[in-house]
Amino acid sequence: QVQLVESGGGLVQPGGSLRLSCVASRSIISINAIRWYRQAPGKAREWVTTFESGGSTNYADSVKGRFTVSGDNAKNTVYLQMNSLKPEDTAVYYCHCTVWGRQFWGQGTQVTVSS
């Protein structure tokens, strides 16, 4: 069993920044990859970014250049730094991993970008 707990969401104005955290119940070094997804109202869940245990990262085109994912092994935490936020970034953000062939999701954290 792996537990993932997100935090850091909130209300921010367009152009603002937020940093989300995803704390894992086990060492993130032992997890091949932790991914962030988001789901906007009425839309399908979409992949945002991947943080691999070796430090490699990948981003969806919609967030490339604005979002940065990083990891802190000592804190078992993956961060998602979101800058230059747009109203279309409004969504519930989830972190996810696959361990032992099973998928694990966090409970999500709401991000609202609005003036």
Short mmCIF file of N, CA and C in Angstrom, two decimals:
data_model
loop_
_atom_site.label_atom_id
_atom_site.label_comp_id
_atom_site.label_asym_id
_atom_site.label_seq_id
_atom_site.Cartn_x
_atom_site.Cartn_y
_atom_site.Cartn_z
N GLN A 1 0.84 -1.19 0.00
CA GLN A 1 0.00 0.00 0.00
C GLN A 1 0.88 1.24 0.00
N VAL A 2 0.52 2.20 -0.83
CA VAL A 2 1.21 3.49 -0.88
C VAL A 2 0.17 4.58 -0.71
N GLN A 3 0.43 5.46 0.22
CA GLN A 3 -0.46 6.62 0.39
C GLN A 3 0.21 7.86 -0.16
N LEU A 4 -0.58 8.65 -0.86
CA LEU A 4 -0.13 9.91 -1.42
C LEU A 4 -1.04 11.01 -0.90
N VAL A 5 -0.46 12.06 -0.38
CA VAL A 5 -1.25 13.15 0.18
C VAL A 5 -0.81 14.47 -0.45
N GLU A 6 -1.74 15.10 -1.17
CA GLU A 6 -1.46 16.38 -1.81
C GLU A 6 -1.86 17.53 -0.90
N SER A 7 -1.20 18.65 -1.08
CA SER A 7 -1.57 19.88 -0.39
C SER A 7 -1.03 21.06 -1.20
N GLY A 8 -1.46 22.26 -0.80
CA GLY A 8 -0.94 23.46 -1.41
C GLY A 8 -1.86 24.16 -2.39
N GLY A 9 -3.01 23.57 -2.65
CA GLY A 9 -3.94 24.21 -3.56
C GLY A 9 -4.57 25.46 -2.95
N GLY A 10 -5.30 26.18 -3.78
CA GLY A 10 -5.97 27.38 -3.30
C GLY A 10 -6.45 28.24 -4.44
N LEU A 11 -6.84 29.45 -4.08
CA LEU A 11 -7.31 30.43 -5.05
C LEU A 11 -6.18 31.42 -5.36
N VAL A 12 -5.93 31.63 -6.63
CA VAL A 12 -4.86 32.54 -7.03
C VAL A 12 -5.31 33.32 -8.26
N GLN A 13 -4.82 34.53 -8.39
CA GLN A 13 -5.17 35.35 -9.55
C GLN A 13 -4.37 34.91 -10.77
N PRO A 14 -4.90 35.19 -11.96
CA PRO A 14 -4.13 34.88 -13.17
C PRO A 14 -2.76 35.52 -13.13
N GLY A 15 -1.76 34.77 -13.55
CA GLY A 15 -0.39 35.23 -13.49
C GLY A 15 0.32 34.89 -12.20
N GLY A 16 -0.42 34.40 -11.23
CA GLY A 16 0.14 34.06 -9.93
C GLY A 16 0.81 32.70 -9.91
N SER A 17 1.25 32.32 -8.71
CA SER A 17 1.99 31.07 -8.53
C SER A 17 1.44 30.29 -7.34
N LEU A 18 1.61 28.99 -7.41
CA LEU A 18 1.32 28.08 -6.31
C LEU A 18 2.33 26.95 -6.33
N ARG A 19 2.58 26.38 -5.17
CA ARG A 19 3.40 25.18 -5.12
C ARG A 19 2.60 24.07 -4.44
N LEU A 20 2.41 23.00 -5.17
CA LEU A 20 1.73 21.83 -4.64
C LEU A 20 2.75 20.83 -4.11
N SER A 21 2.34 20.09 -3.09
CA SER A 21 3.19 19.04 -2.52
C SER A 21 2.46 17.71 -2.59
N CYS A 22 3.21 16.67 -2.80
CA CYS A 22 2.69 15.30 -2.76
C CYS A 22 3.62 14.50 -1.87
N VAL A 23 3.12 14.15 -0.68
CA VAL A 23 3.92 13.39 0.27
C VAL A 23 3.56 11.91 0.14
N ALA A 24 4.58 11.09 -0.07
CA ALA A 24 4.38 9.65 -0.21
C ALA A 24 4.68 8.94 1.11
N SER A 25 4.04 7.79 1.31
CA SER A 25 4.22 7.04 2.55
C SER A 25 5.44 6.13 2.50
N ARG A 26 6.17 6.19 1.39
CA ARG A 26 7.41 5.44 1.27
C ARG A 26 8.40 6.30 0.50
N SER A 27 9.65 5.89 0.52
CA SER A 27 10.69 6.65 -0.15
C SER A 27 10.38 6.82 -1.63
N ILE A 28 10.49 8.05 -2.12
CA ILE A 28 10.20 8.29 -3.54
C ILE A 28 11.28 7.70 -4.43
N ILE A 29 12.44 7.39 -3.83
CA ILE A 29 13.49 6.73 -4.61
C ILE A 29 13.04 5.33 -5.02
N SER A 30 12.19 4.72 -4.20
CA SER A 30 11.72 3.36 -4.46
C SER A 30 10.55 3.32 -5.43
N ILE A 31 10.07 4.48 -5.83
CA ILE A 31 8.93 4.57 -6.76
C ILE A 31 9.48 5.03 -8.12
N ASN A 32 9.24 4.25 -9.14
CA ASN A 32 9.82 4.56 -10.46
C ASN A 32 9.45 5.95 -10.94
N ALA A 33 8.19 6.29 -10.76
CA ALA A 33 7.74 7.60 -11.24
C ALA A 33 6.52 8.05 -10.45
N ILE A 34 6.49 9.32 -10.15
CA ILE A 34 5.29 9.95 -9.59
C ILE A 34 4.80 10.97 -10.60
N ARG A 35 3.53 10.89 -10.88
CA ARG A 35 2.93 11.77 -11.89
C ARG A 35 1.89 12.69 -11.27
N TRP A 36 1.75 13.83 -11.85
CA TRP A 36 0.67 14.74 -11.50
C TRP A 36 -0.35 14.72 -12.65
N TYR A 37 -1.60 14.65 -12.25
CA TYR A 37 -2.72 14.76 -13.18
C TYR A 37 -3.62 15.89 -12.69
N ARG A 38 -4.51 16.33 -13.55
CA ARG A 38 -5.51 17.30 -13.13
C ARG A 38 -6.82 17.01 -13.83
N GLN A 39 -7.89 17.43 -13.17
CA GLN A 39 -9.22 17.24 -13.73
C GLN A 39 -10.04 18.50 -13.51
N ALA A 40 -10.40 19.12 -14.63
CA ALA A 40 -11.25 20.31 -14.58
C ALA A 40 -12.71 19.87 -14.61
N PRO A 41 -13.60 20.72 -14.12
CA PRO A 41 -15.03 20.37 -14.12
C PRO A 41 -15.52 20.01 -15.51
N GLY A 42 -16.18 18.87 -15.62
CA GLY A 42 -16.74 18.44 -16.89
C GLY A 42 -15.75 17.91 -17.90
N LYS A 43 -14.50 17.76 -17.47
CA LYS A 43 -13.46 17.29 -18.40
C LYS A 43 -12.81 16.02 -17.87
N ALA A 44 -12.18 15.30 -18.78
CA ALA A 44 -11.46 14.10 -18.38
C ALA A 44 -10.18 14.45 -17.63
N ARG A 45 -9.74 13.53 -16.80
CA ARG A 45 -8.48 13.74 -16.10
C ARG A 45 -7.35 13.73 -17.13
N GLU A 46 -6.41 14.65 -16.99
CA GLU A 46 -5.31 14.73 -17.94
C GLU A 46 -3.98 14.72 -17.21
N TRP A 47 -3.01 14.13 -17.86
CA TRP A 47 -1.65 14.08 -17.33
C TRP A 47 -1.01 15.46 -17.43
N VAL A 48 -0.26 15.82 -16.38
CA VAL A 48 0.42 17.12 -16.34
C VAL A 48 1.93 16.96 -16.43
N THR A 49 2.49 16.11 -15.56
CA THR A 49 3.93 15.99 -15.51
C THR A 49 4.33 14.69 -14.83
N THR A 50 5.54 14.23 -15.10
CA THR A 50 6.11 13.04 -14.49
C THR A 50 7.45 13.37 -13.87
N PHE A 51 7.63 12.87 -12.64
CA PHE A 51 8.93 12.95 -11.97
C PHE A 51 9.41 11.52 -11.77
N GLU A 52 10.54 11.17 -12.40
CA GLU A 52 11.08 9.82 -12.28
C GLU A 52 12.10 9.77 -11.15
N SER A 53 12.27 8.59 -10.56
CA SER A 53 13.14 8.45 -9.39
C SER A 53 14.58 8.86 -9.70
N GLY A 54 14.98 8.75 -10.97
CA GLY A 54 16.33 9.18 -11.35
C GLY A 54 16.44 10.67 -11.57
N GLY A 55 15.31 11.37 -11.47
CA GLY A 55 15.32 12.82 -11.61
C GLY A 55 14.82 13.34 -12.95
N SER A 56 14.57 12.44 -13.90
CA SER A 56 14.06 12.89 -15.20
C SER A 56 12.64 13.40 -15.06
N THR A 57 12.31 14.36 -15.90
CA THR A 57 10.97 14.96 -15.86
C THR A 57 10.41 15.09 -17.28
N ASN A 58 9.09 15.10 -17.35
CA ASN A 58 8.38 15.34 -18.61
C ASN A 58 7.15 16.18 -18.30
N TYR A 59 6.75 16.99 -19.28
CA TYR A 59 5.63 17.90 -19.08
C TYR A 59 4.67 17.87 -20.26
N ALA A 60 3.41 18.07 -19.95
CA ALA A 60 2.43 18.29 -21.01
C ALA A 60 2.74 19.62 -21.69
N ASP A 61 2.43 19.71 -22.96
CA ASP A 61 2.72 20.94 -23.71
C ASP A 61 2.01 22.14 -23.09
N SER A 62 0.85 21.91 -22.52
CA SER A 62 0.06 23.01 -21.98
C SER A 62 0.69 23.68 -20.76
N VAL A 63 1.64 23.00 -20.11
CA VAL A 63 2.26 23.56 -18.90
C VAL A 63 3.76 23.76 -19.05
N LYS A 64 4.31 23.31 -20.16
CA LYS A 64 5.76 23.38 -20.36
C LYS A 64 6.22 24.84 -20.29
N GLY A 65 7.27 25.06 -19.54
CA GLY A 65 7.80 26.42 -19.39
C GLY A 65 7.17 27.20 -18.24
N ARG A 66 6.07 26.70 -17.71
CA ARG A 66 5.39 27.38 -16.59
C ARG A 66 5.43 26.55 -15.30
N PHE A 67 5.37 25.23 -15.44
CA PHE A 67 5.36 24.34 -14.28
C PHE A 67 6.70 23.64 -14.16
N THR A 68 7.11 23.39 -12.92
CA THR A 68 8.34 22.66 -12.66
C THR A 68 8.08 21.62 -11.59
N VAL A 69 8.45 20.38 -11.86
CA VAL A 69 8.29 19.31 -10.88
C VAL A 69 9.66 18.96 -10.31
N SER A 70 9.70 18.68 -9.01
CA SER A 70 10.95 18.34 -8.35
C SER A 70 10.67 17.40 -7.20
N GLY A 71 11.72 16.79 -6.68
CA GLY A 71 11.55 15.85 -5.57
C GLY A 71 12.53 16.11 -4.45
N ASP A 72 12.09 15.81 -3.23
CA ASP A 72 12.94 15.88 -2.04
C ASP A 72 12.93 14.50 -1.41
N ASN A 73 14.02 13.77 -1.63
CA ASN A 73 14.06 12.39 -1.15
C ASN A 73 13.97 12.31 0.37
N ALA A 74 14.57 13.26 1.05
CA ALA A 74 14.57 13.24 2.51
C ALA A 74 13.17 13.40 3.10
N LYS A 75 12.30 14.07 2.34
CA LYS A 75 10.94 14.32 2.82
C LYS A 75 9.90 13.45 2.11
N ASN A 76 10.37 12.55 1.26
CA ASN A 76 9.44 11.69 0.50
C ASN A 76 8.38 12.52 -0.21
N THR A 77 8.79 13.63 -0.76
CA THR A 77 7.85 14.61 -1.30
C THR A 77 8.22 14.99 -2.73
N VAL A 78 7.20 15.08 -3.56
CA VAL A 78 7.34 15.63 -4.90
C VAL A 78 6.57 16.94 -4.95
N TYR A 79 7.20 17.96 -5.49
CA TYR A 79 6.60 19.29 -5.56
C TYR A 79 6.22 19.63 -7.00
N LEU A 80 5.18 20.43 -7.13
CA LEU A 80 4.81 20.98 -8.43
C LEU A 80 4.72 22.49 -8.29
N GLN A 81 5.74 23.16 -8.79
CA GLN A 81 5.75 24.62 -8.78
C GLN A 81 5.04 25.12 -10.03
N MET A 82 3.99 25.90 -9.82
CA MET A 82 3.17 26.38 -10.93
C MET A 82 3.25 27.90 -10.99
N ASN A 83 3.80 28.39 -12.07
CA ASN A 83 3.94 29.84 -12.28
C ASN A 83 3.09 30.29 -13.47
N SER A 84 2.90 31.58 -13.57
CA SER A 84 2.13 32.16 -14.68
C SER A 84 0.81 31.42 -14.87
N LEU A 85 0.10 31.24 -13.78
CA LEU A 85 -1.13 30.46 -13.84
C LEU A 85 -2.20 31.15 -14.67
N LYS A 86 -2.98 30.31 -15.35
CA LYS A 86 -4.06 30.79 -16.21
C LYS A 86 -5.39 30.23 -15.71
N PRO A 87 -6.50 30.86 -16.05
CA PRO A 87 -7.80 30.33 -15.65
C PRO A 87 -8.00 28.88 -16.10
N GLU A 88 -7.44 28.52 -17.23
CA GLU A 88 -7.60 27.15 -17.72
C GLU A 88 -6.79 26.12 -16.93
N ASP A 89 -5.97 26.59 -15.99
CA ASP A 89 -5.27 25.67 -15.09
C ASP A 89 -6.16 25.27 -13.92
N THR A 90 -7.32 25.88 -13.80
CA THR A 90 -8.24 25.53 -12.72
C THR A 90 -8.65 24.07 -12.81
N ALA A 91 -8.43 23.33 -11.73
CA ALA A 91 -8.71 21.90 -11.72
C ALA A 91 -8.40 21.34 -10.33
N VAL A 92 -8.79 20.11 -10.11
CA VAL A 92 -8.29 19.35 -8.97
C VAL A 92 -7.03 18.63 -9.44
N TYR A 93 -5.97 18.81 -8.69
CA TYR A 93 -4.68 18.22 -9.04
C TYR A 93 -4.43 16.99 -8.17
N TYR A 94 -4.04 15.90 -8.83
CA TYR A 94 -3.81 14.63 -8.16
C TYR A 94 -2.39 14.14 -8.42
N CYS A 95 -1.80 13.51 -7.43
CA CYS A 95 -0.56 12.78 -7.71
C CYS A 95 -0.87 11.30 -7.75
N HIS A 96 -0.03 10.58 -8.46
CA HIS A 96 -0.29 9.18 -8.82
C HIS A 96 1.02 8.43 -8.94
N CYS A 97 0.97 7.15 -8.58
CA CYS A 97 2.11 6.27 -8.85
C CYS A 97 1.61 4.85 -9.06
N THR A 98 2.45 4.04 -9.64
CA THR A 98 2.18 2.62 -9.82
C THR A 98 3.28 1.84 -9.14
N VAL A 99 2.89 0.99 -8.19
CA VAL A 99 3.85 0.18 -7.45
C VAL A 99 3.30 -1.24 -7.38
N TRP A 100 4.16 -2.21 -7.65
CA TRP A 100 3.75 -3.61 -7.65
C TRP A 100 2.55 -3.85 -8.58
N GLY A 101 2.49 -3.10 -9.67
CA GLY A 101 1.42 -3.25 -10.64
C GLY A 101 0.10 -2.63 -10.21
N ARG A 102 0.07 -1.98 -9.08
CA ARG A 102 -1.15 -1.33 -8.59
C ARG A 102 -1.00 0.18 -8.70
N GLN A 103 -2.14 0.81 -8.99
CA GLN A 103 -2.14 2.26 -9.10
C GLN A 103 -2.62 2.88 -7.79
N PHE A 104 -1.95 3.96 -7.41
CA PHE A 104 -2.31 4.67 -6.19
C PHE A 104 -2.51 6.15 -6.53
N TRP A 105 -3.57 6.72 -5.97
CA TRP A 105 -3.91 8.13 -6.18
C TRP A 105 -4.03 8.84 -4.85
N GLY A 106 -3.69 10.11 -4.87
CA GLY A 106 -3.98 10.94 -3.73
C GLY A 106 -5.42 11.41 -3.78
N GLN A 107 -5.82 12.18 -2.78
CA GLN A 107 -7.20 12.65 -2.69
C GLN A 107 -7.45 13.89 -3.53
N GLY A 108 -6.38 14.53 -3.95
CA GLY A 108 -6.49 15.72 -4.80
C GLY A 108 -6.48 17.01 -4.01
N THR A 109 -6.06 18.07 -4.68
CA THR A 109 -6.09 19.41 -4.08
C THR A 109 -6.60 20.38 -5.14
N GLN A 110 -7.52 21.25 -4.74
CA GLN A 110 -8.18 22.15 -5.68
C GLN A 110 -7.31 23.38 -5.96
N VAL A 111 -7.14 23.67 -7.24
CA VAL A 111 -6.48 24.90 -7.68
C VAL A 111 -7.49 25.70 -8.48
N THR A 112 -7.71 26.93 -8.06
CA THR A 112 -8.64 27.82 -8.77
C THR A 112 -7.90 29.08 -9.16
N VAL A 113 -7.90 29.37 -10.45
CA VAL A 113 -7.24 30.57 -10.97
C VAL A 113 -8.32 31.52 -11.47
N SER A 114 -8.50 32.61 -10.74
CA SER A 114 -9.59 33.52 -11.05
C SER A 114 -9.30 34.89 -10.48
N SER A 115 -9.79 35.92 -11.18
CA SER A 115 -9.65 37.27 -10.66
C SER A 115 -10.89 37.66 -9.89
#
